[in-house]
mmCIF file of C-alpha atoms in Angstrom:
data_model
loop_
_atom_site.group_PDB
_atom_site.id
_atom_site.type_symbol
_atom_site.label_atom_id
_atom_site.label_comp_id
_atom_site.label_asym_id
_atom_site.label_seq_id
_atom_site.Cartn_x
_atom_site.Cartn_y
_atom_site.Cartn_z
ATOM 1 C CA MET A 1 -0.143 -0.296 0.029
ATOM 2 C CA ASP A 2 1.317 3.987 -0.731
ATOM 3 C CA SER A 3 3.216 5.161 2.499
ATOM 4 C CA ILE A 4 1.161 9.004 3.967
ATOM 5 C CA THR A 5 3.793 11.274 2.063
ATOM 6 C CA GLU A 6 3.292 9.553 -1.922
ATOM 7 C CA LEU A 7 0.725 10.982 -3.500
ATOM 8 C CA ASP A 8 -0.857 9.147 -6.467
ATOM 9 C CA ASN A 9 -0.613 10.746 -9.345
ATOM 10 C CA SER A 10 -2.370 9.061 -11.306
ATOM 11 C CA SER A 11 -5.928 9.055 -9.715
ATOM 12 C CA ASN A 12 -8.813 11.382 -11.029
ATOM 13 C CA SER A 13 -8.347 13.929 -7.628
ATOM 14 C CA GLU A 14 -6.813 17.277 -9.126
ATOM 15 C CA ASN A 15 -5.279 20.559 -7.300
ATOM 16 C CA THR A 16 -6.939 23.100 -5.190
ATOM 17 C CA GLY A 17 -4.603 25.425 -5.973
ATOM 18 C CA ASN A 18 -2.844 24.945 -2.646
ATOM 19 C CA GLY A 19 -1.316 21.919 -2.872
ATOM 20 C CA LEU A 20 -4.125 20.074 -1.755
ATOM 21 C CA MET A 21 -5.990 17.061 -3.518
ATOM 22 C CA ILE A 22 -9.733 17.163 -2.505
ATOM 23 C CA ASN A 23 -11.470 13.610 -3.866
ATOM 24 C CA ALA A 24 -13.756 12.996 -1.200
ATOM 25 C CA GLY A 25 -16.634 10.666 -2.653
ATOM 26 C CA VAL A 26 -17.237 11.217 -6.700
ATOM 27 C CA THR A 27 -16.412 14.831 -6.482
ATOM 28 C CA ASN A 28 -13.466 16.563 -7.043
ATOM 29 C CA ILE A 29 -12.623 20.090 -6.644
ATOM 30 C CA ASN A 30 -10.464 21.893 -9.641
ATOM 31 C CA THR A 31 -8.003 24.331 -9.309
ATOM 32 C CA THR A 32 -10.824 26.955 -9.789
ATOM 33 C CA GLY A 33 -12.786 25.744 -6.866
ATOM 34 C CA SER A 34 -15.646 24.177 -8.485
ATOM 35 C CA LEU A 35 -17.097 20.541 -8.819
ATOM 36 C CA SER A 36 -16.497 18.430 -11.213
ATOM 37 C CA ALA A 37 -17.766 14.764 -11.353
ATOM 38 C CA THR A 38 -15.031 11.718 -11.825
ATOM 39 C CA ASN A 39 -15.187 9.141 -14.255
ATOM 40 C CA SER A 40 -16.849 5.787 -12.358
ATOM 41 C CA SER A 41 -14.325 3.030 -14.144
ATOM 42 C CA SER A 42 -12.137 1.568 -12.596
ATOM 43 C CA SER A 43 -8.400 1.884 -13.181
ATOM 44 C CA SER A 44 -7.056 -0.831 -12.694
ATOM 45 C CA SER A 45 -9.292 -4.106 -12.833
ATOM 46 C CA SER A 46 -7.105 -6.057 -9.826
ATOM 47 C CA SER A 47 -9.006 -3.010 -7.552
ATOM 48 C CA SER A 48 -12.057 -2.193 -6.349
ATOM 49 C CA ARG A 49 -13.383 0.766 -6.606
ATOM 50 C CA TYR A 50 -13.886 0.470 -2.878
ATOM 51 C CA GLU A 51 -9.548 -0.114 -2.602
ATOM 52 C CA ASN A 52 -9.152 2.793 -5.207
ATOM 53 C CA GLN A 53 -11.111 5.440 -3.180
ATOM 54 C CA LYS A 54 -9.897 4.332 0.041
ATOM 55 C CA ARG A 55 -5.957 5.223 -1.418
ATOM 56 C CA ARG A 56 -7.373 8.670 -2.900
ATOM 57 C CA ASP A 57 -8.455 9.131 0.648
ATOM 58 C CA TRP A 58 -5.345 8.324 2.468
ATOM 59 C CA ASN A 59 -3.125 10.245 -0.148
ATOM 60 C CA THR A 60 -5.742 13.146 0.599
ATOM 61 C CA PHE A 61 -5.080 13.341 3.720
ATOM 62 C CA GLY A 62 -0.890 12.822 3.675
ATOM 63 C CA GLN A 63 -1.320 15.942 1.561
ATOM 64 C CA TYR A 64 -3.568 17.466 4.203
ATOM 65 C CA LEU A 65 -0.952 16.528 6.813
ATOM 66 C CA LYS A 66 1.728 17.561 4.827
ATOM 67 C CA ASN A 67 0.012 21.269 3.895
ATOM 68 C CA HIS A 68 -0.909 22.053 7.642
ATOM 69 C CA ARG A 69 1.155 24.124 9.399
ATOM 70 C CA PRO A 70 3.578 23.133 11.377
ATOM 71 C CA PRO A 71 3.369 20.056 8.643
ATOM 72 C CA LEU A 72 2.148 16.620 11.103
ATOM 73 C CA SER A 73 3.514 13.567 11.288
ATOM 74 C CA LEU A 74 1.140 10.705 11.124
ATOM 75 C CA SER A 75 2.593 8.985 14.802
ATOM 76 C CA ARG A 76 1.451 12.791 15.687
ATOM 77 C CA CYS A 77 -1.855 12.935 14.278
ATOM 78 C CA SER A 78 -4.890 12.796 16.902
ATOM 79 C CA GLY A 79 -8.459 13.420 16.193
ATOM 80 C CA ALA A 80 -8.396 16.565 16.481
ATOM 81 C CA HIS A 81 -6.695 16.633 13.015
ATOM 82 C CA VAL A 82 -9.012 14.424 12.296
ATOM 83 C CA LEU A 83 -11.829 17.066 12.391
ATOM 84 C CA GLU A 84 -9.889 19.952 11.457
ATOM 85 C CA PHE A 85 -9.630 18.094 7.902
ATOM 86 C CA LEU A 86 -13.370 17.009 7.591
ATOM 87 C CA ARG A 87 -14.449 21.466 8.802
ATOM 88 C CA TYR A 88 -11.799 21.363 5.905
ATOM 89 C CA LEU A 89 -13.534 19.779 3.299
ATOM 90 C CA ASP A 90 -16.922 21.329 4.318
ATOM 91 C CA GLN A 91 -16.473 24.454 2.047
ATOM 92 C CA PHE A 92 -16.274 22.016 -0.690
ATOM 93 C CA GLY A 93 -19.541 20.201 -0.182
ATOM 94 C CA LYS A 94 -23.086 20.456 -2.007
ATOM 95 C CA THR A 95 -25.270 20.021 0.700
ATOM 96 C CA LYS A 96 -27.654 22.506 1.483
ATOM 97 C CA VAL A 97 -28.013 22.269 5.497
ATOM 98 C CA HIS A 98 -30.871 25.399 6.617
ATOM 99 C CA THR A 99 -29.905 27.314 9.972
ATOM 100 C CA PRO A 100 -32.672 27.080 12.360
ATOM 101 C CA ILE A 101 -33.455 31.061 11.433
ATOM 102 C CA CYS A 102 -34.145 29.964 7.856
ATOM 103 C CA PRO A 103 -38.010 29.429 6.502
ATOM 104 C CA PHE A 104 -36.878 26.914 4.571
ATOM 105 C CA TYR A 105 -35.597 24.579 8.272
ATOM 106 C CA GLY A 106 -37.177 20.911 7.994
ATOM 107 C CA HIS A 107 -38.405 21.142 5.028
ATOM 108 C CA PRO A 108 -36.812 18.820 2.691
ATOM 109 C CA ASN A 109 -37.342 20.214 -0.376
ATOM 110 C CA PRO A 110 -37.845 23.547 -0.077
ATOM 111 C CA PRO A 111 -39.114 25.347 -3.103
ATOM 112 C CA ALA A 112 -37.142 28.583 -3.391
ATOM 113 C CA PRO A 113 -33.100 28.943 -3.070
ATOM 114 C CA CYS A 114 -32.136 30.362 0.848
ATOM 115 C CA PRO A 115 -28.692 32.049 1.244
ATOM 116 C CA CYS A 116 -27.468 28.757 3.691
ATOM 117 C CA PRO A 117 -24.302 26.973 3.849
ATOM 118 C CA LEU A 118 -23.299 24.062 1.533
ATOM 119 C CA ARG A 119 -21.645 21.850 3.660
ATOM 120 C CA GLN A 120 -20.360 17.892 2.975
ATOM 121 C CA ALA A 121 -23.380 15.467 3.540
ATOM 122 C CA TRP A 122 -23.097 13.164 6.733
ATOM 123 C CA GLY A 123 -23.281 10.125 4.604
ATOM 124 C CA SER A 124 -20.333 11.174 3.036
ATOM 125 C CA LEU A 125 -17.817 12.319 6.357
ATOM 126 C CA ASP A 126 -18.836 9.003 7.709
ATOM 127 C CA ALA A 127 -17.936 6.290 4.399
ATOM 128 C CA LEU A 128 -14.760 8.499 4.237
ATOM 129 C CA ILE A 129 -13.705 8.137 7.756
ATOM 130 C CA GLY A 130 -14.804 4.312 7.997
ATOM 131 C CA ARG A 131 -12.029 3.869 4.678
ATOM 132 C CA LEU A 132 -9.800 6.469 6.234
ATOM 133 C CA ARG A 133 -10.196 4.043 9.481
ATOM 134 C CA ALA A 134 -9.527 1.117 7.445
ATOM 135 C CA ALA A 135 -6.688 2.675 5.571
ATOM 136 C CA PHE A 136 -4.418 3.538 8.850
ATOM 137 C CA GLU A 137 -4.813 -0.078 9.915
ATOM 138 C CA GLU A 138 -3.736 -1.094 6.034
ATOM 139 C CA ASN A 139 -0.522 0.772 6.685
ATOM 140 C CA GLY A 140 0.850 -0.583 9.872
ATOM 141 C CA GLY A 141 -1.056 1.335 12.127
ATOM 142 C CA LYS A 142 -2.627 0.223 15.530
ATOM 143 C CA PRO A 143 -6.410 0.025 16.136
ATOM 144 C CA GLU A 144 -5.946 1.015 19.843
ATOM 145 C CA ALA A 145 -4.220 4.334 17.922
ATOM 146 C CA ASN A 146 -6.035 5.430 15.029
ATOM 147 C CA PRO A 147 -7.371 8.996 14.885
ATOM 148 C CA PHE A 148 -9.971 8.005 12.771
ATOM 149 C CA GLY A 149 -11.385 5.857 15.439
ATOM 150 C CA ALA A 150 -11.521 8.701 18.327
ATOM 151 C CA ARG A 151 -14.611 9.007 20.386
ATOM 152 C CA ALA A 152 -14.706 12.654 19.269
ATOM 153 C CA VAL A 153 -14.769 11.811 15.413
ATOM 154 C CA ARG A 154 -17.741 9.464 16.742
ATOM 155 C CA LEU A 155 -19.307 12.580 18.653
ATOM 156 C CA TYR A 156 -18.658 14.955 16.149
ATOM 157 C CA LEU A 157 -20.511 13.071 13.130
ATOM 158 C CA ARG A 158 -23.510 12.545 15.033
ATOM 159 C CA GLU A 159 -23.584 15.382 15.352
ATOM 160 C CA VAL A 160 -23.844 16.837 12.304
ATOM 161 C CA ARG A 161 -25.714 13.528 11.761
ATOM 162 C CA ASP A 162 -28.291 15.423 13.952
ATOM 163 C CA LEU A 163 -27.856 18.837 12.762
ATOM 164 C CA GLN A 164 -28.609 17.887 9.362
ATOM 165 C CA SER A 165 -31.097 15.299 9.790
ATOM 166 C CA LYS A 166 -33.519 18.554 11.823
ATOM 167 C CA ALA A 167 -32.449 21.544 9.122
ATOM 168 C CA ARG A 168 -33.014 18.888 5.827
ATOM 169 C CA GLY A 169 -35.462 17.310 7.211
ATOM 170 C CA ILE A 170 -34.384 13.754 6.455
ATOM 171 C CA SER A 171 -33.930 10.730 9.246
ATOM 172 C CA TYR A 172 -31.292 8.973 9.142
ATOM 173 C CA ASP A 173 -32.545 6.648 11.546
ATOM 174 C CA LYS A 174 -30.731 2.933 10.592
ATOM 175 C CA LYS A 175 -32.914 0.853 8.319
ATOM 176 C CA LYS A 176 -34.002 -1.509 9.994
ATOM 177 C CA ARG A 177 -33.993 -5.285 8.909
ATOM 178 C CA LYS A 178 -36.733 -6.841 7.241
ATOM 179 C CA ARG A 179 -37.856 -10.530 8.854
ATOM 180 C CA PRO A 180 -38.436 -12.908 5.751
ATOM 181 C CA PRO A 181 -42.181 -13.897 5.645
ATOM 182 C CA PRO A 182 -42.867 -16.910 7.332
ATOM 183 C CA GLN A 183 -42.224 -20.104 5.267
ATOM 184 C CA GLN A 184 -45.974 -20.967 4.223
ATOM 185 C CA LEU A 185 -46.770 -24.746 3.413
ATOM 186 C CA PRO A 186 -47.666 -25.784 0.014
ATOM 187 C CA ALA A 187 -51.450 -26.643 0.208
ATOM 188 C CA SER A 188 -51.025 -29.959 -0.724
ATOM 189 C CA ALA A 189 -49.613 -30.082 3.318
ATOM 190 C CA LEU A 190 -52.973 -28.676 4.389
ATOM 191 C CA PRO A 191 -55.355 -30.968 6.271
ATOM 192 C CA MET A 192 -58.259 -31.317 3.961
ATOM 193 C CA LEU A 193 -61.341 -29.969 5.941
ATOM 194 C CA PRO A 194 -64.685 -30.340 4.870
ATOM 195 C CA PRO A 195 -66.526 -27.437 3.335
ATOM 196 C CA PRO A 196 -68.809 -25.679 5.743
ATOM 197 C CA GLY A 197 -72.540 -27.044 6.372
ATOM 198 C CA ALA A 198 -71.442 -30.236 5.743
ATOM 199 C CA SER A 199 -71.847 -32.787 8.131
ATOM 200 C CA GLN A 200 -68.766 -35.873 9.160
#
């Protein structure tokens, strides 16, 4: 696997102008700050789409650490640095999150535009942290020292989920697993009942 200091130049990521390559989810940011969709075809037939995205995310975080002032090594990275990274990514978000004073607060489909900020969607952040958590351990990090699994990161994600749920009027409740319907016996296995009114 690539080390954190390497940057994969073959990925679909683009430079933001400050030396940071962004590819959180399926969106790229080009040098003007506008968003463009990535090509969904896999760059390698041996790697899955998930593995490719995980590698790009890992390289992006590595670049973020390198550009951090002062520069940070992965061994000194904490949950607080992960939170800084997530807040940094918010500026590239595409999800409208209404403020409590907005007339469309709590409406899933607002009828008109509003000046509320665009943010990273909770689901995108949650998936990103999951990929980075796995990449950290695949690159030699110890599970107990994983900054992506820090309590502060989990609490932040829960707070973002709750805030966006209220602001957008969308429930993020866990989907309950549907139980399979009870097995029905074939009609031939059922005992034959006499028709109503028939005597036995």
